[in-house]
């Protein structure tokens, strides 16, 4: 028994290392996206790190699940390009919107509403969520590894084979795939390290373009607790809060179920509440809201099963304060194969979708397609949930739709309508 326990500890730690490296780009990228909203990146980087440490440690210790909590990549884009650029709010008001939306999330998390919402998701849609997140990750990996790029006449095309990054990604993918199929423990992590060493030895890593220094921490209070509720009753504030709350609630439900399809009710409830509390803190710390990171799946695929994975990742986020310049030495080509393979493994849930009944598989199909081609998990969820009761109604099977599903569908329909004004 002790031997098995020690083996699991090893898998959890390796899983935490792998998941951290897979999601470490968020430290830099999140700050760069928020910079377009007006938040100085050299200060917001601390908020990103601190909330990732708090979130990952909290969910690991309280919920004991192998999930990394950090700022959401789709959510930060909503923060910058919708709340600030689209609705015209300043970044302080956008932080107040994030706080308000997180408060709504927490109310749902602390009541039976979360159970009704979670139980109201049909099994086929749950499998569709997992597969959709999978293909979403595959596209993210293909883009990060520069295997696909924006085409001249199409929105994506195969990159030129003259690209050294493409060759490095393909080589790393072959290595990682070989290690994985040989059942070598830590295959993903080994692939990342081996590719990083090779890339640096042969000068294949672009020069870092970060102006980060630890001395900037003394000015971090300029973005700390700067929430501005002066526009609380404006249409822009209300629409922004409603839309963001919808994204946070259903994207989190989808990610928790997608990453941990066998998660128990007790663990789900704890994890959901923990994420809500961390979300509130993210606004105070001067950064965008948190969600369960889809890249957590990379650690889970390494065999991680407990909160030790999250604790390990949280500790590494803390250490990253002193090692941010070192992260720039990890090429995207080293991370891309891990993300691609994780997405591939998640897409195996397609086998559980009932393909004999179009009213069951069409909503899952449209959800998967929209997640991939809008590059938005929340938009994919909206199309999937809105289409589900419609196809049932068109086939005279409306009795199969629960009241919860009707309500969720209506809320997502309002979310899509709100995007017209947003």
CSV table of C-alpha atoms in Angstrom, one decimal:
chain,number,residue,atom,x,y,z
A,1,UNK,CA,0.0,0.0,0.0
A,2,UNK,CA,2.9,2.3,0.9
A,3,UNK,CA,4.6,1.6,-2.4
A,4,UNK,CA,1.4,2.5,-4.3
A,5,UNK,CA,1.0,5.7,-2.3
A,6,UNK,CA,4.6,6.8,-3.0
A,7,UNK,CA,4.1,6.0,-6.7
A,8,UNK,CA,1.0,8.3,-6.7
A,9,UNK,CA,2.9,11.1,-5.0
A,10,UNK,CA,5.5,10.9,-7.7
A,11,UNK,CA,2.8,11.0,-10.4
A,12,UNK,CA,1.1,14.0,-8.7
A,13,UNK,CA,4.4,15.9,-8.5
A,14,UNK,CA,5.3,15.2,-12.1
A,15,UNK,CA,1.8,16.1,-13.1
A,16,UNK,CA,2.2,19.4,-11.3
A,17,UNK,CA,5.5,20.2,-13.0
A,18,UNK,CA,4.0,19.3,-16.4
A,19,UNK,CA,0.8,21.3,-15.9
A,20,UNK,CA,2.8,24.3,-14.6
A,21,UNK,CA,5.1,24.4,-17.7
A,22,UNK,CA,2.1,23.9,-20.0
A,23,UNK,CA,0.3,26.9,-18.5
A,24,UNK,CA,3.3,29.0,-17.5
A,25,UNK,CA,2.9,31.2,-20.6
A,26,UNK,CA,-0.1,32.8,-18.8
A,27,UNK,CA,2.2,34.7,-16.6
A,28,UNK,CA,3.5,36.8,-19.5
A,29,UNK,CA,0.6,36.6,-21.9
A,30,UNK,CA,-2.1,37.6,-19.4
A,31,UNK,CA,-0.2,40.7,-18.4
A,32,UNK,CA,0.3,41.6,-22.1
A,33,UNK,CA,-3.4,41.3,-22.8
A,34,UNK,CA,-4.4,43.3,-19.7
A,35,UNK,CA,-1.8,45.9,-20.8
A,36,UNK,CA,-4.1,46.7,-23.7
A,37,UNK,CA,-6.8,47.5,-21.2
A,38,UNK,CA,-4.4,50.0,-19.5
A,39,UNK,CA,-3.0,47.9,-16.6
A,40,UNK,CA,0.8,48.2,-16.6
A,41,UNK,CA,2.1,44.7,-17.4
A,42,UNK,CA,5.2,45.1,-15.1
A,43,UNK,CA,2.8,45.4,-12.2
A,44,UNK,CA,-0.1,43.2,-13.2
A,45,UNK,CA,2.3,40.3,-13.6
A,46,UNK,CA,2.5,40.1,-9.8
A,47,UNK,CA,-1.3,39.9,-9.6
A,48,UNK,CA,-1.3,37.0,-12.1
A,49,UNK,CA,1.3,35.1,-10.1
A,50,UNK,CA,-0.2,35.7,-6.7
A,51,UNK,CA,-3.7,34.7,-7.7
A,52,UNK,CA,-2.3,31.5,-9.4
A,53,UNK,CA,-0.5,30.6,-6.2
A,54,UNK,CA,-3.5,31.3,-4.0
A,55,UNK,CA,-5.9,29.5,-6.4
A,56,UNK,CA,-3.8,26.4,-7.0
A,57,UNK,CA,-2.9,26.0,-3.3
A,58,UNK,CA,-6.5,26.5,-2.1
A,59,UNK,CA,-8.1,24.1,-4.5
A,60,UNK,CA,-5.4,21.5,-3.8
A,61,UNK,CA,-5.6,21.7,-0.1
A,62,UNK,CA,-9.4,22.2,0.3
A,63,UNK,CA,-10.8,20.2,-2.7
A,64,UNK,CA,-7.9,17.8,-3.2
A,65,UNK,CA,-8.4,17.8,-7.0
A,66,UNK,CA,-5.6,17.9,-9.7
A,67,UNK,CA,-6.7,21.3,-11.1
A,68,UNK,CA,-4.6,24.4,-11.6
A,69,UNK,CA,-6.5,27.6,-11.0
A,70,UNK,CA,-5.2,30.7,-12.8
A,71,UNK,CA,-6.4,33.6,-14.9
A,72,UNK,CA,-8.5,32.4,-17.9
A,73,UNK,CA,-7.1,33.2,-21.3
A,74,UNK,CA,-10.6,33.6,-22.9
A,75,UNK,CA,-11.8,35.6,-19.9
A,76,UNK,CA,-8.9,38.1,-20.0
A,77,UNK,CA,-9.7,38.8,-23.6
A,78,UNK,CA,-13.3,39.5,-22.6
A,79,UNK,CA,-11.9,41.8,-19.9
A,80,UNK,CA,-9.8,43.8,-22.3
A,81,UNK,CA,-11.6,43.7,-25.7
A,82,UNK,CA,-15.2,43.7,-24.5
A,83,UNK,CA,-15.4,45.4,-21.1
A,84,UNK,CA,-12.7,48.1,-21.8
A,85,UNK,CA,-12.4,48.5,-25.6
A,86,UNK,CA,-16.0,47.4,-26.5
A,87,UNK,CA,-18.0,48.9,-23.7
A,88,UNK,CA,-15.7,51.9,-23.0
A,89,UNK,CA,-15.1,51.1,-19.3
A,90,UNK,CA,-11.7,52.0,-17.8
A,91,UNK,CA,-9.7,49.1,-16.3
A,92,UNK,CA,-10.7,50.1,-12.8
A,93,UNK,CA,-14.4,49.8,-13.7
A,94,UNK,CA,-13.7,46.5,-15.5
A,95,UNK,CA,-12.2,45.2,-12.3
A,96,UNK,CA,-15.4,46.2,-10.5
A,97,UNK,CA,-17.4,44.3,-13.2
A,98,UNK,CA,-15.2,41.3,-12.6
A,99,UNK,CA,-15.8,41.5,-8.9
A,100,UNK,CA,-19.6,41.8,-9.4
A,101,UNK,CA,-19.7,38.8,-11.8
A,102,UNK,CA,-17.5,36.8,-9.4
A,103,UNK,CA,-20.0,37.6,-6.6
A,104,UNK,CA,-22.8,36.2,-8.7
A,105,UNK,CA,-20.7,33.1,-9.3
A,106,UNK,CA,-20.1,32.7,-5.6
A,107,UNK,CA,-23.8,33.0,-4.8
A,108,UNK,CA,-24.5,30.2,-7.3
A,109,UNK,CA,-21.6,28.2,-5.8
A,110,UNK,CA,-22.9,28.5,-2.2
A,111,UNK,CA,-26.5,27.5,-3.0
A,112,UNK,CA,-28.3,24.5,-4.6
A,113,UNK,CA,-28.3,26.4,-7.9
A,114,UNK,CA,-24.9,24.9,-8.9
A,115,UNK,CA,-26.3,21.3,-8.3
A,116,UNK,CA,-29.4,22.1,-10.4
A,117,UNK,CA,-27.2,23.6,-13.2
A,118,UNK,CA,-24.7,20.7,-13.1
A,119,UNK,CA,-27.5,18.0,-13.1
A,120,UNK,CA,-29.3,19.8,-15.8
A,121,UNK,CA,-26.5,19.3,-18.3
A,122,UNK,CA,-27.3,16.2,-20.5
A,123,UNK,CA,-24.6,13.5,-20.6
A,124,UNK,CA,-24.1,13.9,-24.3
A,125,UNK,CA,-23.4,17.6,-23.8
A,126,UNK,CA,-21.0,16.8,-21.0
A,127,UNK,CA,-19.1,14.5,-23.3
A,128,UNK,CA,-19.3,17.3,-26.0
A,129,UNK,CA,-17.8,19.7,-23.5
A,130,UNK,CA,-14.8,17.5,-22.9
A,131,UNK,CA,-14.3,16.8,-26.6
A,132,UNK,CA,-14.8,20.5,-27.4
A,133,UNK,CA,-12.1,21.6,-24.9
A,134,UNK,CA,-9.9,18.9,-26.5
A,135,UNK,CA,-10.1,20.2,-30.0
A,136,UNK,CA,-9.8,23.8,-28.6
A,137,UNK,CA,-6.5,22.7,-27.0
A,138,UNK,CA,-5.3,21.0,-30.2
A,139,UNK,CA,-5.8,24.3,-32.1
A,140,UNK,CA,-4.1,26.2,-29.4
A,141,UNK,CA,-1.1,23.8,-29.5
A,142,UNK,CA,-1.0,23.9,-33.3
A,143,UNK,CA,-0.9,27.7,-33.2
A,144,UNK,CA,1.6,28.0,-30.4
A,145,UNK,CA,3.9,25.5,-32.3
A,146,UNK,CA,3.4,27.6,-35.5
A,147,UNK,CA,2.2,24.5,-37.4
A,148,UNK,CA,-0.8,26.5,-38.5
A,149,UNK,CA,-0.8,30.2,-39.1
A,150,UNK,CA,-3.2,32.8,-40.4
A,151,UNK,CA,-3.5,32.3,-44.2
A,152,UNK,CA,-3.6,35.0,-46.8
A,153,UNK,CA,-7.0,34.0,-48.1
A,154,UNK,CA,-8.1,31.7,-45.2
A,155,UNK,CA,-8.3,32.1,-41.5
A,156,UNK,CA,-5.7,29.3,-41.0
A,157,UNK,CA,-3.3,27.4,-43.2
A,158,UNK,CA,-0.2,25.2,-42.8
A,159,UNK,CA,2.9,27.1,-42.1
A,160,UNK,CA,5.9,27.1,-44.4
A,161,UNK,CA,8.3,24.3,-43.9
A,162,UNK,CA,11.1,26.8,-43.9
A,163,UNK,CA,10.0,27.7,-40.4
A,164,UNK,CA,12.4,26.4,-37.8
A,165,UNK,CA,9.7,26.6,-35.1
A,166,UNK,CA,7.5,24.3,-37.2
A,167,UNK,CA,10.3,21.7,-37.4
A,168,UNK,CA,11.1,22.0,-33.7
A,169,UNK,CA,7.5,21.5,-32.8
A,170,UNK,CA,7.2,18.4,-35.1
A,171,UNK,CA,10.4,16.9,-33.7
A,172,UNK,CA,9.2,17.6,-30.2
A,173,UNK,CA,5.8,16.0,-31.0
A,174,UNK,CA,7.4,12.9,-32.4
A,175,UNK,CA,9.6,12.6,-29.3
A,176,UNK,CA,6.8,13.2,-26.8
A,177,UNK,CA,4.5,10.8,-28.7
A,178,UNK,CA,7.2,8.1,-28.6
A,179,UNK,CA,7.8,8.5,-24.9
A,180,UNK,CA,4.0,8.5,-24.2
A,181,UNK,CA,3.3,5.3,-26.3
A,182,UNK,CA,6.3,3.6,-24.5
A,183,UNK,CA,4.5,4.3,-21.2
A,184,UNK,CA,7.5,6.2,-19.9
A,185,UNK,CA,6.4,8.1,-16.8
A,186,UNK,CA,6.8,11.8,-17.1
A,187,UNK,CA,6.8,11.6,-20.9
A,188,UNK,CA,5.2,15.1,-21.3
A,189,UNK,CA,7.6,16.7,-18.8
A,190,UNK,CA,10.6,15.0,-20.4
A,191,UNK,CA,9.5,16.2,-23.8
A,192,UNK,CA,9.4,19.8,-22.6
A,193,UNK,CA,12.8,19.7,-21.0
A,194,UNK,CA,14.5,17.9,-23.9
A,195,UNK,CA,13.1,20.3,-26.4
A,196,UNK,CA,14.0,23.3,-24.3
A,197,UNK,CA,17.6,22.1,-24.0
A,198,UNK,CA,17.9,21.4,-27.7
A,199,UNK,CA,16.4,24.7,-28.7
A,200,UNK,CA,18.7,26.7,-26.5
A,201,UNK,CA,21.8,24.8,-27.6
A,202,UNK,CA,21.1,25.6,-31.2
A,203,UNK,CA,19.8,29.2,-30.7
A,204,UNK,CA,16.2,28.4,-31.7
A,205,UNK,CA,14.6,30.5,-28.8
A,206,UNK,CA,13.7,34.1,-29.7
A,207,UNK,CA,15.3,36.8,-27.6
A,208,UNK,CA,13.2,37.7,-24.6
A,209,UNK,CA,11.3,41.0,-24.9
A,210,UNK,CA,10.3,41.4,-21.2
A,211,UNK,CA,11.1,44.4,-19.1
A,212,UNK,CA,10.3,42.6,-15.9
A,213,UNK,CA,12.3,43.2,-12.8
A,214,UNK,CA,11.6,42.3,-9.1
A,215,UNK,CA,12.2,46.0,-8.2
A,216,UNK,CA,8.9,46.8,-9.9
A,217,UNK,CA,7.1,45.2,-7.0
A,218,UNK,CA,7.3,48.4,-5.0
A,219,UNK,CA,4.9,50.0,-7.5
A,220,UNK,CA,2.5,47.0,-7.5
A,221,UNK,CA,0.1,48.8,-5.0
A,222,UNK,CA,-0.8,51.2,-7.9
A,223,UNK,CA,-3.1,48.4,-9.3
A,224,UNK,CA,-4.0,46.8,-6.0
A,225,UNK,CA,-7.6,47.1,-4.9
A,226,UNK,CA,-8.4,49.8,-7.5
A,227,UNK,CA,-12.0,48.7,-8.2
A,228,UNK,CA,-14.3,51.6,-9.4
A,229,UNK,CA,-18.1,51.1,-9.0
A,230,UNK,CA,-19.0,54.6,-10.1
A,231,UNK,CA,-20.7,53.1,-13.3
A,232,UNK,CA,-22.6,50.4,-11.3
A,233,UNK,CA,-26.0,51.3,-12.7
A,234,UNK,CA,-25.0,52.0,-16.2
A,235,UNK,CA,-26.2,49.7,-19.1
A,236,UNK,CA,-22.5,48.9,-19.9
A,237,UNK,CA,-21.8,47.8,-16.4
A,238,UNK,CA,-24.9,45.7,-16.1
A,239,UNK,CA,-24.4,44.0,-19.5
A,240,UNK,CA,-20.8,43.4,-18.8
A,241,UNK,CA,-21.5,41.8,-15.4
A,242,UNK,CA,-24.3,39.6,-16.7
A,243,UNK,CA,-22.2,38.3,-19.7
A,244,UNK,CA,-19.1,37.8,-17.6
A,245,UNK,CA,-21.0,35.9,-14.9
A,246,UNK,CA,-22.5,33.6,-17.5
A,247,UNK,CA,-19.1,32.9,-19.0
A,248,UNK,CA,-17.5,32.2,-15.6
A,249,UNK,CA,-20.3,30.0,-14.3
A,250,UNK,CA,-20.8,27.7,-17.3
A,251,UNK,CA,-17.2,27.7,-18.4
A,252,UNK,CA,-16.2,26.6,-15.0
A,253,UNK,CA,-18.9,23.9,-14.8
A,254,UNK,CA,-17.8,22.7,-18.2
A,255,UNK,CA,-14.1,22.6,-17.4
A,256,UNK,CA,-14.6,20.9,-14.0
A,257,UNK,CA,-16.7,18.2,-15.7
A,258,UNK,CA,-14.5,18.0,-18.8
A,259,UNK,CA,-11.2,17.7,-16.8
A,260,UNK,CA,-12.6,15.4,-14.1
A,261,UNK,CA,-15.6,13.6,-15.6
A,262,UNK,CA,-15.7,11.2,-12.6
A,263,UNK,CA,-15.5,14.0,-10.0
A,264,UNK,CA,-17.7,13.4,-7.0
A,265,UNK,CA,-20.5,15.8,-5.9
A,266,UNK,CA,-18.6,16.7,-2.7
A,267,UNK,CA,-15.4,17.5,-4.4
A,268,UNK,CA,-17.2,19.4,-7.2
A,269,UNK,CA,-19.0,21.5,-4.7
A,270,UNK,CA,-15.8,22.4,-2.8
A,271,UNK,CA,-13.8,23.1,-6.0
A,272,UNK,CA,-16.6,25.3,-7.3
A,273,UNK,CA,-16.8,27.4,-4.1
A,274,UNK,CA,-13.0,27.7,-3.9
A,275,UNK,CA,-12.8,29.0,-7.4
A,276,UNK,CA,-15.5,31.6,-6.6
A,277,UNK,CA,-13.6,32.9,-3.6
A,278,UNK,CA,-10.4,33.1,-5.7
A,279,UNK,CA,-12.3,34.9,-8.4
A,280,UNK,CA,-13.2,37.7,-6.0
A,281,UNK,CA,-9.6,38.0,-4.9
A,282,UNK,CA,-8.4,38.3,-8.5
A,283,UNK,CA,-10.2,41.6,-8.9
A,284,UNK,CA,-8.7,42.9,-5.7
A,285,UNK,CA,-5.2,41.8,-6.8
A,286,UNK,CA,-5.6,43.7,-10.1
A,287,UNK,CA,-6.0,41.0,-12.6
A,288,UNK,CA,-8.8,39.2,-14.6
A,289,UNK,CA,-10.9,36.4,-13.1
A,290,UNK,CA,-9.7,32.8,-12.6
A,291,UNK,CA,-11.0,29.6,-14.1
A,292,UNK,CA,-9.8,25.9,-13.9
A,293,UNK,CA,-7.0,25.8,-16.5
A,294,UNK,CA,-7.7,23.5,-19.4
A,295,UNK,CA,-4.0,22.8,-19.4
A,296,UNK,CA,-4.5,20.9,-16.1
A,297,UNK,CA,-5.3,18.0,-18.3
A,298,UNK,CA,-1.6,17.7,-19.2
A,299,UNK,CA,-0.9,16.8,-15.5
A,300,UNK,CA,-3.9,14.6,-15.2
A,301,UNK,CA,-2.6,12.6,-18.3
A,302,UNK,CA,0.6,12.1,-16.4
A,303,UNK,CA,-1.4,10.2,-13.8
A,304,UNK,CA,-2.0,13.0,-11.2
A,305,UNK,CA,-5.1,12.3,-9.2
A,306,UNK,CA,-4.9,14.4,-6.1
A,307,UNK,CA,-4.5,18.0,-4.9
A,308,UNK,CA,-0.8,17.5,-4.7
A,309,UNK,CA,-0.6,18.3,-8.4
A,310,UNK,CA,-2.3,21.7,-7.8
A,311,UNK,CA,-0.1,22.4,-4.7
A,312,UNK,CA,3.0,21.6,-6.8
A,313,UNK,CA,1.9,23.9,-9.6
A,314,UNK,CA,1.0,26.6,-7.0
A,315,UNK,CA,4.5,26.4,-5.5
A,316,UNK,CA,6.1,26.7,-8.9
A,317,UNK,CA,4.0,29.8,-9.6
A,318,UNK,CA,5.4,31.3,-6.4
A,319,UNK,CA,9.0,30.5,-7.5
A,320,UNK,CA,8.3,32.0,-10.9
A,321,UNK,CA,8.4,35.5,-9.3
A,322,UNK,CA,12.2,35.0,-9.1
A,323,UNK,CA,12.5,33.1,-12.4
A,324,UNK,CA,10.3,34.9,-14.9
A,325,UNK,CA,13.3,35.6,-17.2
A,326,UNK,CA,14.1,31.8,-17.2
A,327,UNK,CA,10.6,31.1,-18.5
A,328,UNK,CA,11.5,32.9,-21.6
A,329,UNK,CA,14.0,30.2,-22.4
A,330,UNK,CA,11.2,27.6,-22.8
A,331,UNK,CA,10.1,27.8,-26.5
A,332,UNK,CA,6.5,27.5,-27.5
A,333,UNK,CA,7.6,24.5,-29.6
A,334,UNK,CA,8.3,22.6,-26.3
A,335,UNK,CA,4.8,23.3,-24.9
A,336,UNK,CA,2.8,22.8,-28.1
A,337,UNK,CA,3.1,19.0,-28.4
A,338,UNK,CA,1.9,18.5,-24.8
A,339,UNK,CA,-1.1,20.7,-25.4
A,340,UNK,CA,-1.9,18.9,-28.7
A,341,UNK,CA,-1.6,15.4,-27.3
A,342,UNK,CA,-3.7,16.4,-24.2
A,343,UNK,CA,-6.4,17.7,-26.5
A,344,UNK,CA,-6.3,14.5,-28.6
A,345,UNK,CA,-6.8,12.4,-25.5
A,346,UNK,CA,-9.7,14.5,-24.3
A,347,UNK,CA,-11.4,14.1,-27.7
A,348,UNK,CA,-11.7,10.3,-27.0
A,349,UNK,CA,-14.9,11.3,-25.3
A,350,UNK,CA,-16.5,11.4,-28.7
A,351,UNK,CA,-17.0,7.6,-28.4
A,352,UNK,CA,-19.6,8.2,-25.6
A,353,UNK,CA,-21.8,10.5,-27.6
A,354,UNK,CA,-25.0,8.8,-28.9
A,355,UNK,CA,-24.6,9.1,-32.6
A,356,UNK,CA,-27.8,7.2,-33.3
A,357,UNK,CA,-30.0,10.1,-32.2
A,358,UNK,CA,-29.4,13.4,-34.0
A,359,UNK,CA,-31.2,15.3,-31.3
A,360,UNK,CA,-28.5,14.2,-28.9
A,361,UNK,CA,-25.3,14.4,-31.1
A,362,UNK,CA,-26.1,17.6,-33.0
A,363,UNK,CA,-26.0,20.0,-30.0
A,364,UNK,CA,-22.7,18.3,-28.9
A,365,UNK,CA,-21.4,18.6,-32.5
A,366,UNK,CA,-22.2,22.3,-32.8
A,367,UNK,CA,-20.7,22.9,-29.4
A,368,UNK,CA,-17.4,21.2,-30.4
A,369,UNK,CA,-17.3,23.0,-33.7
A,370,UNK,CA,-18.0,26.4,-32.3
A,371,UNK,CA,-15.4,26.0,-29.4
A,372,UNK,CA,-12.8,25.2,-32.1
A,373,UNK,CA,-13.6,27.8,-34.7
A,374,UNK,CA,-14.5,30.7,-32.5
A,375,UNK,CA,-11.6,29.8,-30.2
A,376,UNK,CA,-14.0,30.5,-27.3
A,377,UNK,CA,-15.1,27.8,-24.9
A,378,UNK,CA,-17.9,30.1,-23.7
A,379,UNK,CA,-19.3,30.7,-27.2
A,380,UNK,CA,-19.2,27.0,-27.9
A,381,UNK,CA,-21.1,26.3,-24.7
A,382,UNK,CA,-23.8,28.9,-25.7
A,383,UNK,CA,-24.4,27.4,-29.1
A,384,UNK,CA,-24.6,23.8,-27.7
A,385,UNK,CA,-27.0,24.7,-24.9
A,386,UNK,CA,-29.2,26.9,-27.1
A,387,UNK,CA,-29.5,24.2,-29.8
A,388,UNK,CA,-30.3,21.3,-27.4
A,389,UNK,CA,-33.9,22.2,-26.6
A,390,UNK,CA,-34.5,23.4,-30.1
A,391,UNK,CA,-33.7,20.1,-31.8
A,392,UNK,CA,-35.7,18.3,-29.2
A,393,UNK,CA,-38.7,20.6,-29.9
A,394,UNK,CA,-38.4,20.2,-33.6
A,395,UNK,CA,-38.5,16.4,-33.2
A,396,UNK,CA,-41.4,16.5,-30.8
A,397,UNK,CA,-39.1,15.3,-28.0
A,398,UNK,CA,-39.5,18.3,-25.8
A,399,UNK,CA,-40.5,16.2,-22.8
A,400,UNK,CA,-36.9,14.9,-22.7
A,401,UNK,CA,-35.7,18.5,-21.9
A,402,UNK,CA,-35.6,19.3,-18.2
A,403,UNK,CA,-36.8,22.6,-16.8
A,404,UNK,CA,-33.2,23.4,-15.9
A,405,UNK,CA,-32.1,22.8,-19.5
A,406,UNK,CA,-34.8,25.2,-20.7
A,407,UNK,CA,-33.6,27.9,-18.2
A,408,UNK,CA,-29.9,27.4,-19.0
A,409,UNK,CA,-30.7,27.5,-22.7
A,410,UNK,CA,-32.6,30.8,-22.2
A,411,UNK,CA,-29.8,32.3,-20.3
A,412,UNK,CA,-27.3,31.4,-23.0
A,413,UNK,CA,-29.7,32.8,-25.6
A,414,UNK,CA,-29.6,36.1,-23.6
A,415,UNK,CA,-25.8,35.8,-23.5
A,416,UNK,CA,-25.7,35.6,-27.3
A,417,UNK,CA,-28.1,38.5,-27.6
A,418,UNK,CA,-26.0,40.5,-25.2
A,419,UNK,CA,-23.0,40.1,-27.5
A,420,UNK,CA,-24.9,42.2,-30.1
A,421,UNK,CA,-24.6,45.2,-27.8
A,422,UNK,CA,-21.2,44.2,-26.5
